[in-house]
PDB file of C-alpha atoms and ligand atoms in Angstrom:
ATOM      1  CA  UNK A   1     105.785  97.335  90.957  1.00 70.00           C
ATOM      2  CA  UNK A   2     104.602  94.666  93.813  1.00 92.00           C
ATOM      3  CA  UNK A   3     103.565  95.779  97.512  1.00 96.00           C
ATOM      4  CA  UNK A   4     105.275  92.513  99.398  1.00 97.00           C
ATOM      5  CA  UNK A   5     101.248  91.579 100.410  1.00 97.00           C
ATOM      6  CA  UNK A   6     101.719  88.154  98.275  1.00 97.00           C
ATOM      7  CA  UNK A   7     104.807  86.662  99.339  1.00 97.00           C
ATOM      8  CA  UNK A   8     103.731  88.032 103.087  1.00 97.00           C
ATOM      9  CA  UNK A   9      99.918  86.450 102.877  1.00 97.00           C
ATOM     10  CA  UNK A  10     100.998  83.464 104.655  1.00 97.00           C
ATOM     11  CA  UNK A  11     102.692  85.260 107.447  1.00 96.00           C
ATOM     12  CA  UNK A  12      99.832  87.963 107.679  1.00 96.00           C
ATOM     13  CA  UNK A  13      97.364  84.791 108.352  1.00 96.00           C
ATOM     14  CA  UNK A  14      99.754  83.356 110.569  1.00 95.00           C
ATOM     15  CA  UNK A  15     100.245  86.819 112.624  1.00 95.00           C
ATOM     16  CA  UNK A  16      96.918  87.389 112.445  1.00 95.00           C
ATOM     17  CA  UNK A  17      94.849  84.263 113.506  1.00 92.00           C
ATOM     18  CA  UNK A  18      91.186  84.298 113.737  1.00 91.00           C
ATOM     19  CA  UNK A  19      91.238  86.925 116.969  1.00 95.00           C
ATOM     20  CA  UNK A  20      93.492  89.131 115.548  1.00 95.00           C
ATOM     21  CA  UNK A  21      96.886  90.474 116.309  1.00 95.00           C
ATOM     22  CA  UNK A  22      97.051  93.130 119.725  1.00 96.00           C
ATOM     23  CA  UNK A  23      96.007  95.813 117.233  1.00 96.00           C
ATOM     24  CA  UNK A  24      92.625  94.376 116.454  1.00 97.00           C
ATOM     25  CA  UNK A  25      92.031  92.433 119.111  1.00 97.00           C
ATOM     26  CA  UNK A  26      92.784  95.093 122.038  1.00 97.00           C
ATOM     27  CA  UNK A  27      92.378  98.404 120.458  1.00 97.00           C
ATOM     28  CA  UNK A  28      90.171  98.060 117.803  1.00 98.00           C
ATOM     29  CA  UNK A  29      87.662  95.783 117.112  1.00 98.00           C
ATOM     30  CA  UNK A  30      85.585  96.443 119.717  1.00 98.00           C
ATOM     31  CA  UNK A  31      85.428 100.221 118.784  1.00 98.00           C
ATOM     32  CA  UNK A  32      84.129  98.826 115.051  1.00 98.00           C
ATOM     33  CA  UNK A  33      82.034  96.572 115.808  1.00 98.00           C
ATOM     34  CA  UNK A  34      80.446  99.109 118.257  1.00 98.00           C
ATOM     35  CA  UNK A  35      79.854 101.406 115.375  1.00 98.00           C
ATOM     36  CA  UNK A  36      78.358  98.738 113.104  1.00 98.00           C
ATOM     37  CA  UNK A  37      75.874  97.212 115.842  1.00 98.00           C
ATOM     38  CA  UNK A  38      74.725 101.260 115.618  1.00 97.00           C
ATOM     39  CA  UNK A  39      72.373 101.059 113.020  1.00 97.00           C
ATOM     40  CA  UNK A  40      70.326  98.134 111.227  1.00 97.00           C
ATOM     41  CA  UNK A  41      73.736  97.115 109.010  1.00 98.00           C
ATOM     42  CA  UNK A  42      72.421  94.846 105.414  1.00 97.00           C
ATOM     43  CA  UNK A  43      75.057  94.859 103.383  1.00 98.00           C
ATOM     44  CA  UNK A  44      78.903  95.991 104.035  1.00 98.00           C
ATOM     45  CA  UNK A  45      81.691  95.650 101.553  1.00 98.00           C
ATOM     46  CA  UNK A  46      84.994  95.159 103.570  1.00 98.00           C
ATOM     47  CA  UNK A  47      87.853  97.369 101.185  1.00 98.00           C
ATOM     48  CA  UNK A  48      91.198  95.590 101.694  1.00 98.00           C
ATOM     49  CA  UNK A  49      89.772  92.734 103.388  1.00 98.00           C
ATOM     50  CA  UNK A  50      92.992  90.835 103.404  1.00 98.00           C
ATOM     51  CA  UNK A  51      92.238  86.766 104.678  1.00 98.00           C
ATOM     52  CA  UNK A  52      88.488  88.140 105.593  1.00 98.00           C
ATOM     53  CA  UNK A  53      88.402  88.210 109.145  1.00 98.00           C
ATOM     54  CA  UNK A  54      85.986  91.311 109.791  1.00 98.00           C
ATOM     55  CA  UNK A  55      84.299  89.661 106.697  1.00 98.00           C
ATOM     56  CA  UNK A  56      83.479  87.044 108.847  1.00 98.00           C
ATOM     57  CA  UNK A  57      82.916  89.312 112.204  1.00 97.00           C
ATOM     58  CA  UNK A  58      80.149  91.181 110.091  1.00 98.00           C
ATOM     59  CA  UNK A  59      78.398  87.656 108.784  1.00 97.00           C
ATOM     60  CA  UNK A  60      78.542  86.928 113.109  1.00 97.00           C
ATOM     61  CA  UNK A  61      76.096  90.534 112.795  1.00 97.00           C
ATOM     62  CA  UNK A  62      74.114  89.158 111.215  1.00 97.00           C
ATOM     63  CA  UNK A  63      75.340  91.749 107.593  1.00 98.00           C
ATOM     64  CA  UNK A  64      76.115  90.256 104.510  1.00 97.00           C
ATOM     65  CA  UNK A  65      79.361  91.044 103.712  1.00 98.00           C
ATOM     66  CA  UNK A  66      81.646  91.441 100.595  1.00 98.00           C
ATOM     67  CA  UNK A  67      85.479  91.651 100.643  1.00 98.00           C
ATOM     68  CA  UNK A  68      87.868  92.963  98.580  1.00 98.00           C
ATOM     69  CA  UNK A  69      91.474  92.422  98.069  1.00 98.00           C
ATOM     70  CA  UNK A  70      93.977  92.776  95.088  1.00 98.00           C
ATOM     71  CA  UNK A  71      96.100  90.107  97.162  1.00 98.00           C
ATOM     72  CA  UNK A  72      95.013  86.312  95.049  1.00 98.00           C
ATOM     73  CA  UNK A  73      97.061  84.811  97.975  1.00 98.00           C
ATOM     74  CA  UNK A  74      95.185  86.644 100.780  1.00 98.00           C
ATOM     75  CA  UNK A  75      91.895  86.356  98.980  1.00 98.00           C
ATOM     76  CA  UNK A  76      92.816  82.518  98.796  1.00 98.00           C
ATOM     77  CA  UNK A  77      92.776  82.396 102.868  1.00 98.00           C
ATOM     78  CA  UNK A  78      89.824  84.236 102.905  1.00 98.00           C
ATOM     79  CA  UNK A  79      87.613  81.649 100.905  1.00 98.00           C
ATOM     80  CA  UNK A  80      89.345  78.548 102.695  1.00 98.00           C
ATOM     81  CA  UNK A  81      88.472  80.386 105.544  1.00 97.00           C
ATOM     82  CA  UNK A  82      85.238  81.272 104.988  1.00 97.00           C
ATOM     83  CA  UNK A  83      84.000  79.021 102.033  1.00 97.00           C
ATOM     84  CA  UNK A  84      80.685  80.431 102.145  1.00 95.00           C
ATOM     85  CA  UNK A  85      81.285  83.719 102.141  1.00 98.00           C
ATOM     86  CA  UNK A  86      81.580  86.513  99.083  1.00 98.00           C
ATOM     87  CA  UNK A  87      85.756  87.721  98.521  1.00 98.00           C
ATOM     88  CA  UNK A  88      87.072  89.089  95.721  1.00 98.00           C
ATOM     89  CA  UNK A  89      90.250  90.089  94.132  1.00 98.00           C
ATOM     90  CA  UNK A  90      89.577  94.025  93.744  1.00 98.00           C
ATOM     91  CA  UNK A  91      91.482  97.399  94.115  1.00 98.00           C
ATOM     92  CA  UNK A  92      89.769  99.687  95.669  1.00 98.00           C
ATOM     93  CA  UNK A  93      90.926 101.919  93.063  1.00 98.00           C
ATOM     94  CA  UNK A  94      88.256 100.253  90.489  1.00 98.00           C
ATOM     95  CA  UNK A  95      85.706  98.201  92.381  1.00 98.00           C
ATOM     96  CA  UNK A  96      82.947  96.265  90.220  1.00 98.00           C
ATOM     97  CA  UNK A  97      79.781  96.813  91.888  1.00 98.00           C
ATOM     98  CA  UNK A  98      77.338  99.490  91.126  1.00 98.00           C
ATOM     99  CA  UNK A  99      76.910 102.377  92.131  1.00 98.00           C
ATOM    100  CA  UNK A 100      75.155 102.618  95.993  1.00 98.00           C
ATOM    101  CA  UNK A 101      75.038  98.939  96.097  1.00 98.00           C
ATOM    102  CA  UNK A 102      76.059  98.754 100.096  1.00 98.00           C
ATOM    103  CA  UNK A 103      74.694 100.568 103.318  1.00 98.00           C
ATOM    104  CA  UNK A 104      77.771 100.260 105.166  1.00 98.00           C
ATOM    105  CA  UNK A 105      81.576 100.324 103.687  1.00 98.00           C
ATOM    106  CA  UNK A 106      84.434  99.372 105.433  1.00 98.00           C
ATOM    107  CA  UNK A 107      88.293 100.183 105.078  1.00 98.00           C
ATOM    108  CA  UNK A 108      89.864  98.297 108.697  1.00 98.00           C
ATOM    109  CA  UNK A 109      93.438  99.713 107.813  1.00 98.00           C
ATOM    110  CA  UNK A 110      93.567  99.646 104.535  1.00 98.00           C
ATOM    111  CA  UNK A 111      93.869 103.089 103.646  1.00 98.00           C
ATOM    112  CA  UNK A 112      97.690 103.320 104.155  1.00 97.00           C
ATOM    113  CA  UNK A 113      98.210 100.434 101.974  1.00 97.00           C
ATOM    114  CA  UNK A 114      96.473 101.899  99.044  1.00 98.00           C
ATOM    115  CA  UNK A 115      98.233 103.926  96.092  1.00 97.00           C
ATOM    116  CA  UNK A 116      95.767 106.005  95.233  1.00 98.00           C
ATOM    117  CA  UNK A 117      93.375 106.632  97.965  1.00 98.00           C
ATOM    118  CA  UNK A 118      91.913 110.024  96.714  1.00 98.00           C
ATOM    119  CA  UNK A 119      90.402 107.859  93.675  1.00 98.00           C
ATOM    120  CA  UNK A 120      89.427 104.650  96.633  1.00 98.00           C
ATOM    121  CA  UNK A 121      87.580 106.841  99.018  1.00 98.00           C
ATOM    122  CA  UNK A 122      85.797 108.409  95.456  1.00 98.00           C
ATOM    123  CA  UNK A 123      85.008 104.490  94.953  1.00 98.00           C
ATOM    124  CA  UNK A 124      83.741 104.165  98.216  1.00 98.00           C
ATOM    125  CA  UNK A 125      81.648 106.970  98.195  1.00 98.00           C
ATOM    126  CA  UNK A 126      80.400 105.653  94.899  1.00 98.00           C
ATOM    127  CA  UNK A 127      79.463 102.386  96.044  1.00 98.00           C
ATOM    128  CA  UNK A 128      77.611 103.790  99.192  1.00 98.00           C
ATOM    129  CA  UNK A 129      73.678 104.508  99.039  1.00 98.00           C
ATOM    130  CA  UNK A 130      72.520 107.644 100.469  1.00 98.00           C
ATOM    131  CA  UNK A 131      72.749 107.793 103.797  1.00 98.00           C
ATOM    132  CA  UNK A 132      75.088 105.080 103.975  1.00 98.00           C
ATOM    133  CA  UNK A 133      77.843 104.882 106.432  1.00 98.00           C
ATOM    134  CA  UNK A 134      81.498 104.785 105.566  1.00 98.00           C
ATOM    135  CA  UNK A 135      83.901 103.081 108.501  1.00 98.00           C
ATOM    136  CA  UNK A 136      87.207 103.554 108.408  1.00 98.00           C
ATOM    137  CA  UNK A 137      90.177 102.531 110.980  1.00 98.00           C
ATOM    138  CA  UNK A 138      93.155 103.594 109.937  1.00 98.00           C
ATOM    139  CA  UNK A 139      96.880 104.378 111.142  1.00 96.00           C
ATOM    140  CA  UNK A 140      97.409 107.098 113.327  1.00 95.00           C
ATOM    141  CA  UNK A 141      99.859 109.335 111.154  1.00 93.00           C
ATOM    142  CA  UNK A 142     102.626 109.942 113.017  1.00 88.00           C
ATOM    143  CA  UNK A 143     102.869 106.555 113.560  1.00 92.00           C
ATOM    144  CA  UNK A 144     103.030 105.660 109.650  1.00 92.00           C
ATOM    145  CA  UNK A 145     105.704 109.033 110.161  1.00 94.00           C
ATOM    146  CA  UNK A 146     107.626 107.013 112.550  1.00 92.00           C
ATOM    147  CA  UNK A 147     107.576 103.344 110.362  1.00 84.00           C
ATOM    148  CA  UNK A 148     108.680 105.336 107.739  1.00 78.00           C
ATOM    149  CA  UNK A 149     112.013 106.603 109.261  1.00 84.00           C
ATOM    150  CA  UNK A 150     113.085 103.310 110.784  1.00 84.00           C
ATOM    151  CA  UNK A 151     111.712 105.477 114.332  1.00 91.00           C
ATOM    152  CA  UNK A 152     109.102 104.871 117.079  1.00 92.00           C
ATOM    153  CA  UNK A 153     109.947 104.170 120.653  1.00 93.00           C
ATOM    154  CA  UNK A 154     113.428 105.290 121.187  1.00 93.00           C
ATOM    155  CA  UNK A 155     115.542 105.531 124.422  1.00 94.00           C
ATOM    156  CA  UNK A 156     116.953 109.320 125.147  1.00 95.00           C
ATOM    157  CA  UNK A 157     120.244 109.629 126.355  1.00 97.00           C
ATOM    158  CA  UNK A 158     118.541 110.513 129.950  1.00 97.00           C
ATOM    159  CA  UNK A 159     117.320 107.134 129.882  1.00 96.00           C
ATOM    160  CA  UNK A 160     113.409 108.221 128.991  1.00 95.00           C
ATOM    161  CA  UNK A 161     111.288 106.522 126.082  1.00 93.00           C
ATOM    162  CA  UNK A 162     109.473 108.271 123.756  1.00 94.00           C
ATOM    163  CA  UNK A 163     107.701 107.971 120.321  1.00 94.00           C
ATOM    164  CA  UNK A 164     109.736 109.620 117.451  1.00 94.00           C
ATOM    165  CA  UNK A 165     108.607 110.717 114.054  1.00 94.00           C
ATOM    166  CA  UNK A 166     109.838 112.842 111.604  1.00 94.00           C
ATOM    167  CA  UNK A 167     109.007 114.757 108.260  1.00 95.00           C
ATOM    168  CA  UNK A 168     105.382 114.025 109.114  1.00 96.00           C
ATOM    169  CA  UNK A 169     103.703 116.271 106.016  1.00 97.00           C
ATOM    170  CA  UNK A 170     105.820 114.593 103.801  1.00 95.00           C
ATOM    171  CA  UNK A 171     103.538 112.096 101.756  1.00 96.00           C
ATOM    172  CA  UNK A 172     105.938 108.587 101.022  1.00 95.00           C
ATOM    173  CA  UNK A 173     105.995 105.274 100.900  1.00 94.00           C
ATOM    174  CA  UNK A 174     108.229 102.849 102.718  1.00 91.00           C
ATOM    175  CA  UNK A 175     108.627  99.084 103.253  1.00 93.00           C
ATOM    176  CA  UNK A 176     108.159  97.948 106.694  1.00 92.00           C
ATOM    177  CA  UNK A 177     108.983  94.350 108.101  1.00 94.00           C
ATOM    178  CA  UNK A 178     108.065  92.464 111.273  1.00 92.00           C
ATOM    179  CA  UNK A 179     107.197  89.395 112.002  1.00 92.00           C
ATOM    180  CA  UNK A 180     108.230  87.694 108.240  1.00 95.00           C
ATOM    181  CA  UNK A 181     105.494  90.358 106.585  1.00 97.00           C
ATOM    182  CA  UNK A 182     107.976  92.533 104.490  1.00 97.00           C
ATOM    183  CA  UNK A 183     105.341  94.764 102.578  1.00 97.00           C
ATOM    184  CA  UNK A 184     105.398  98.542 101.378  1.00 96.00           C
ATOM    185  CA  UNK A 185     103.115 101.399 102.463  1.00 95.00           C
ATOM    186  CA  UNK A 186     102.120 105.015 102.617  1.00 96.00           C
ATOM    187  CA  UNK A 187     102.816 107.469 105.298  1.00 96.00           C
ATOM    188  CA  UNK A 188     100.242 110.443 104.962  1.00 97.00           C
ATOM    189  CA  UNK A 189      99.835 113.295 107.148  1.00 97.00           C
ATOM    190  CA  UNK A 190      95.876 113.365 108.090  1.00 97.00           C
ATOM    191  CA  UNK A 191      94.673 115.608 105.608  1.00 97.00           C
ATOM    192  CA  UNK A 192      95.317 113.804 102.789  1.00 97.00           C
ATOM    193  CA  UNK A 193      92.988 111.493 104.009  1.00 98.00           C
ATOM    194  CA  UNK A 194      90.536 113.940 105.143  1.00 98.00           C
ATOM    195  CA  UNK A 195      90.100 116.307 101.692  1.00 98.00           C
ATOM    196  CA  UNK A 196      89.097 113.725 100.231  1.00 98.00           C
ATOM    197  CA  UNK A 197      86.820 112.768 102.545  1.00 98.00           C
ATOM    198  CA  UNK A 198      85.122 115.907 102.616  1.00 98.00           C
ATOM    199  CA  UNK A 199      85.401 116.803  99.235  1.00 98.00           C
ATOM    200  CA  UNK A 200      83.195 113.763  98.230  1.00 98.00           C
ATOM    201  CA  UNK A 201      80.541 115.488 100.564  1.00 98.00           C
ATOM    202  CA  UNK A 202      80.841 113.141 102.751  1.00 98.00           C
ATOM    203  CA  UNK A 203      79.603 114.003 106.711  1.00 98.00           C
ATOM    204  CA  UNK A 204      82.227 113.377 109.427  1.00 98.00           C
ATOM    205  CA  UNK A 205      79.402 111.443 112.441  1.00 98.00           C
ATOM    206  CA  UNK A 206      82.350 110.025 114.973  1.00 98.00           C
ATOM    207  CA  UNK A 207      85.731 110.226 115.747  1.00 98.00           C
ATOM    208  CA  UNK A 208      87.710 108.487 118.326  1.00 98.00           C
ATOM    209  CA  UNK A 209      91.458 107.888 119.091  1.00 97.00           C
ATOM    210  CA  UNK A 210      90.571 104.436 120.698  1.00 97.00           C
ATOM    211  CA  UNK A 211      93.145 103.593 124.018  1.00 96.00           C
ATOM    212  CA  UNK A 212      94.046  99.752 124.319  1.00 97.00           C
ATOM    213  CA  UNK A 213      91.077  97.348 126.666  1.00 96.00           C
ATOM    214  CA  UNK A 214      93.122  95.010 127.379  1.00 96.00           C
ATOM    215  CA  UNK A 215      95.989  92.400 126.461  1.00 96.00           C
ATOM    216  CA  UNK A 216     100.036  92.784 127.821  1.00 96.00           C
ATOM    217  CA  UNK A 217      99.727  95.891 130.485  1.00 96.00           C
ATOM    218  CA  UNK A 218     103.010  96.874 128.849  1.00 93.00           C
ATOM    219  CA  UNK A 219     101.884  97.087 125.505  1.00 92.00           C
ATOM    220  CA  UNK A 220      98.732  98.089 126.331  1.00 94.00           C
ATOM    221  CA  UNK A 221     100.605 100.570 127.931  1.00 92.00           C
ATOM    222  CA  UNK A 222     102.445 102.174 124.850  1.00 90.00           C
ATOM    223  CA  UNK A 223      98.870 101.562 122.720  1.00 90.00           C
ATOM    224  CA  UNK A 224      97.654 104.469 125.378  1.00 93.00           C
ATOM    225  CA  UNK A 225     100.606 107.220 125.861  1.00 92.00           C
ATOM    226  CA  UNK A 226     100.912 107.164 121.963  1.00 91.00           C
ATOM    227  CA  UNK A 227      97.475 105.730 120.226  1.00 89.00           C
ATOM    228  CA  UNK A 228      98.270 103.963 116.929  1.00 92.00           C
ATOM    229  CA  UNK A 229      94.782 103.926 115.212  1.00 97.00           C
ATOM    230  CA  UNK A 230      91.753 106.450 114.414  1.00 98.00           C
ATOM    231  CA  UNK A 231      88.600 105.391 113.418  1.00 98.00           C
ATOM    232  CA  UNK A 232      86.295 107.538 111.420  1.00 98.00           C
ATOM    233  CA  UNK A 233      82.845 107.342 110.565  1.00 98.00           C
ATOM    234  CA  UNK A 234      81.152 109.082 107.562  1.00 98.00           C
ATOM    235  CA  UNK A 235      77.879 109.443 106.187  1.00 98.00           C
ATOM    236  CA  UNK A 236      76.684 110.074 102.407  1.00 98.00           C
ATOM    237  CA  UNK A 237      74.029 112.469 102.535  1.00 97.00           C
ATOM    238  CA  UNK A 238      70.646 111.071 101.950  1.00 94.00           C
ATOM    239  CA  UNK A 239      69.249 111.899  98.481  1.00 79.00           C
ATOM    240  CA  UNK A 240      67.852 115.679  98.633  1.00 73.00           C
ATOM    241  CA  UNK A 241      70.141 116.836 100.665  1.00 71.00           C
ATOM    242  CA  UNK A 242      72.831 119.158 100.645  1.00 56.00           C
ATOM    243  CA  UNK A 243      75.775 117.584  99.210  1.00 50.00           C
ATOM    244  CA  UNK A 244      78.009 119.918 100.647  1.00 47.00           C
ATOM    245  CA  UNK A 245      81.000 119.598 102.807  1.00 43.00           C
ATOM    246  CA  UNK A 246      79.134 119.786 105.868  1.00 42.00           C
ATOM    247  CA  UNK A 247      76.119 117.626 104.789  1.00 37.00           C
ATOM    248  CA  UNK A 248      73.977 121.081 105.989  1.00 35.00           C
ATOM    249  CA  UNK A 249      71.718 122.534 103.805  1.00 31.00           C
TER     250      UNK A 249
HETATM  251  C1  SAM B   1      96.944  96.203 106.758  1.00 59.17           C
HETATM  252  S1  SAM B   1      96.204  95.065 105.669  1.00 59.17           S
HETATM  253  C2  SAM B   1      94.905  95.131 106.350  1.00 59.17           C
HETATM  254  C3  SAM B   1      93.402  93.607 106.120  1.00 59.17           C
HETATM  255  C4  SAM B   1      92.387  93.516 106.745  1.00 59.17           C
HETATM  256  N1  SAM B   1      91.539  94.859 106.696  1.00 59.17           N
HETATM  257  C5  SAM B   1      92.355  93.880 108.369  1.00 59.17           C
HETATM  258  O1  SAM B   1      92.607  94.849 109.149  1.00 59.17           O
HETATM  259  O2  SAM B   1      93.048  92.547 109.260  1.00 59.17           O
HETATM  260  C6  SAM B   1      95.890  95.487 104.714  1.00 59.17           C
HETATM  261  C7  SAM B   1      95.230  95.354 102.793  1.00 59.17           C
HETATM  262  O3  SAM B   1      94.750  96.435 101.970  1.00 59.17           O
HETATM  263  C8  SAM B   1      95.013  95.231 100.789  1.00 59.17           C
HETATM  264  N2  SAM B   1      95.321  96.224  99.729  1.00 59.17           N
HETATM  265  C9  SAM B   1      96.915  96.500  98.654  1.00 59.17           C
HETATM  266  N3  SAM B   1      96.621  97.616  97.872  1.00 59.17           N
HETATM  267  C10 SAM B   1      95.130  97.615  97.884  1.00 59.17           C
HETATM  268  C11 SAM B   1      94.249  98.470  97.053  1.00 59.17           C
HETATM  269  N4  SAM B   1      95.345  99.129  96.284  1.00 59.17           N
HETATM  270  N5  SAM B   1      92.799  98.515  97.183  1.00 59.17           N
HETATM  271  C12 SAM B   1      92.428  97.682  98.349  1.00 59.17           C
HETATM  272  N6  SAM B   1      92.993  97.193  99.270  1.00 59.17           N
HETATM  273  C13 SAM B   1      94.529  96.733  99.167  1.00 59.17           C
HETATM  274  C14 SAM B   1      95.994  94.506 101.084  1.00 59.17           C
HETATM  275  O4  SAM B   1      96.370  93.230 100.351  1.00 59.17           O
HETATM  276  C15 SAM B   1      96.065  93.756 102.275  1.00 59.17           C
HETATM  277  O5  SAM B   1      95.382  92.910 102.625  1.00 59.17           O
END
């Protein structure tokens, strides 16, 4: 079954521009880049790269980035926007690189779009070099739980605006639409991501729910009342260290 991404590619590219939409421009780009700048990464893989905007940002940081995405129309846009870049039509569940090929693997708001997330996390870990970093931006689960029921910001009878969601613990897929984009993604509770990440023996080295730091003040306030995203940085154990869930000997 289609996930809508091929038909939504043009609207998606229009929604991003070079600066990204509100959530990228005013919430996630800065903390993602802040983590990237902490170590001298050489070779990065951006999994679910879309039209390649974050790959171009990585290149601006002097990091050789490869972008993969199964949506042909988005990879076509990525190649058009960055003719010198390395963009490939590949899904996260079957990454066509040797083990240990990258010191940085990124999933920038793509985990909720990936059908088999446990296999994808296994693949992302496989292509990471020992000591390498898996950097993840994801939609917060209570947001995807709202989307999946057409909820979100609602007005109560007494006039208060609250962020509503339901069936948080139930993993499910839903079609969502905005700005001419119509795609299918997944709501999963946080544990559905944490469990496969821990099972890979990765160590969580950073966790944040970044606030909005600019843009339209009304939107900023909403993003800060119900943070939209979370950021996780995981490290693969170095050769010879424990492969247990905590990475401790
Ligand atoms: C919300 S977009 C994010 C794109 C980009 N990372 C960004 O932040 O602008 C989600 C992306 O996940 C991709 N995607 C869907 N299924 C995927 C899969 N199985 N493996 C990898 N990426 C997938 C879609 O094609 C889409 O480009």
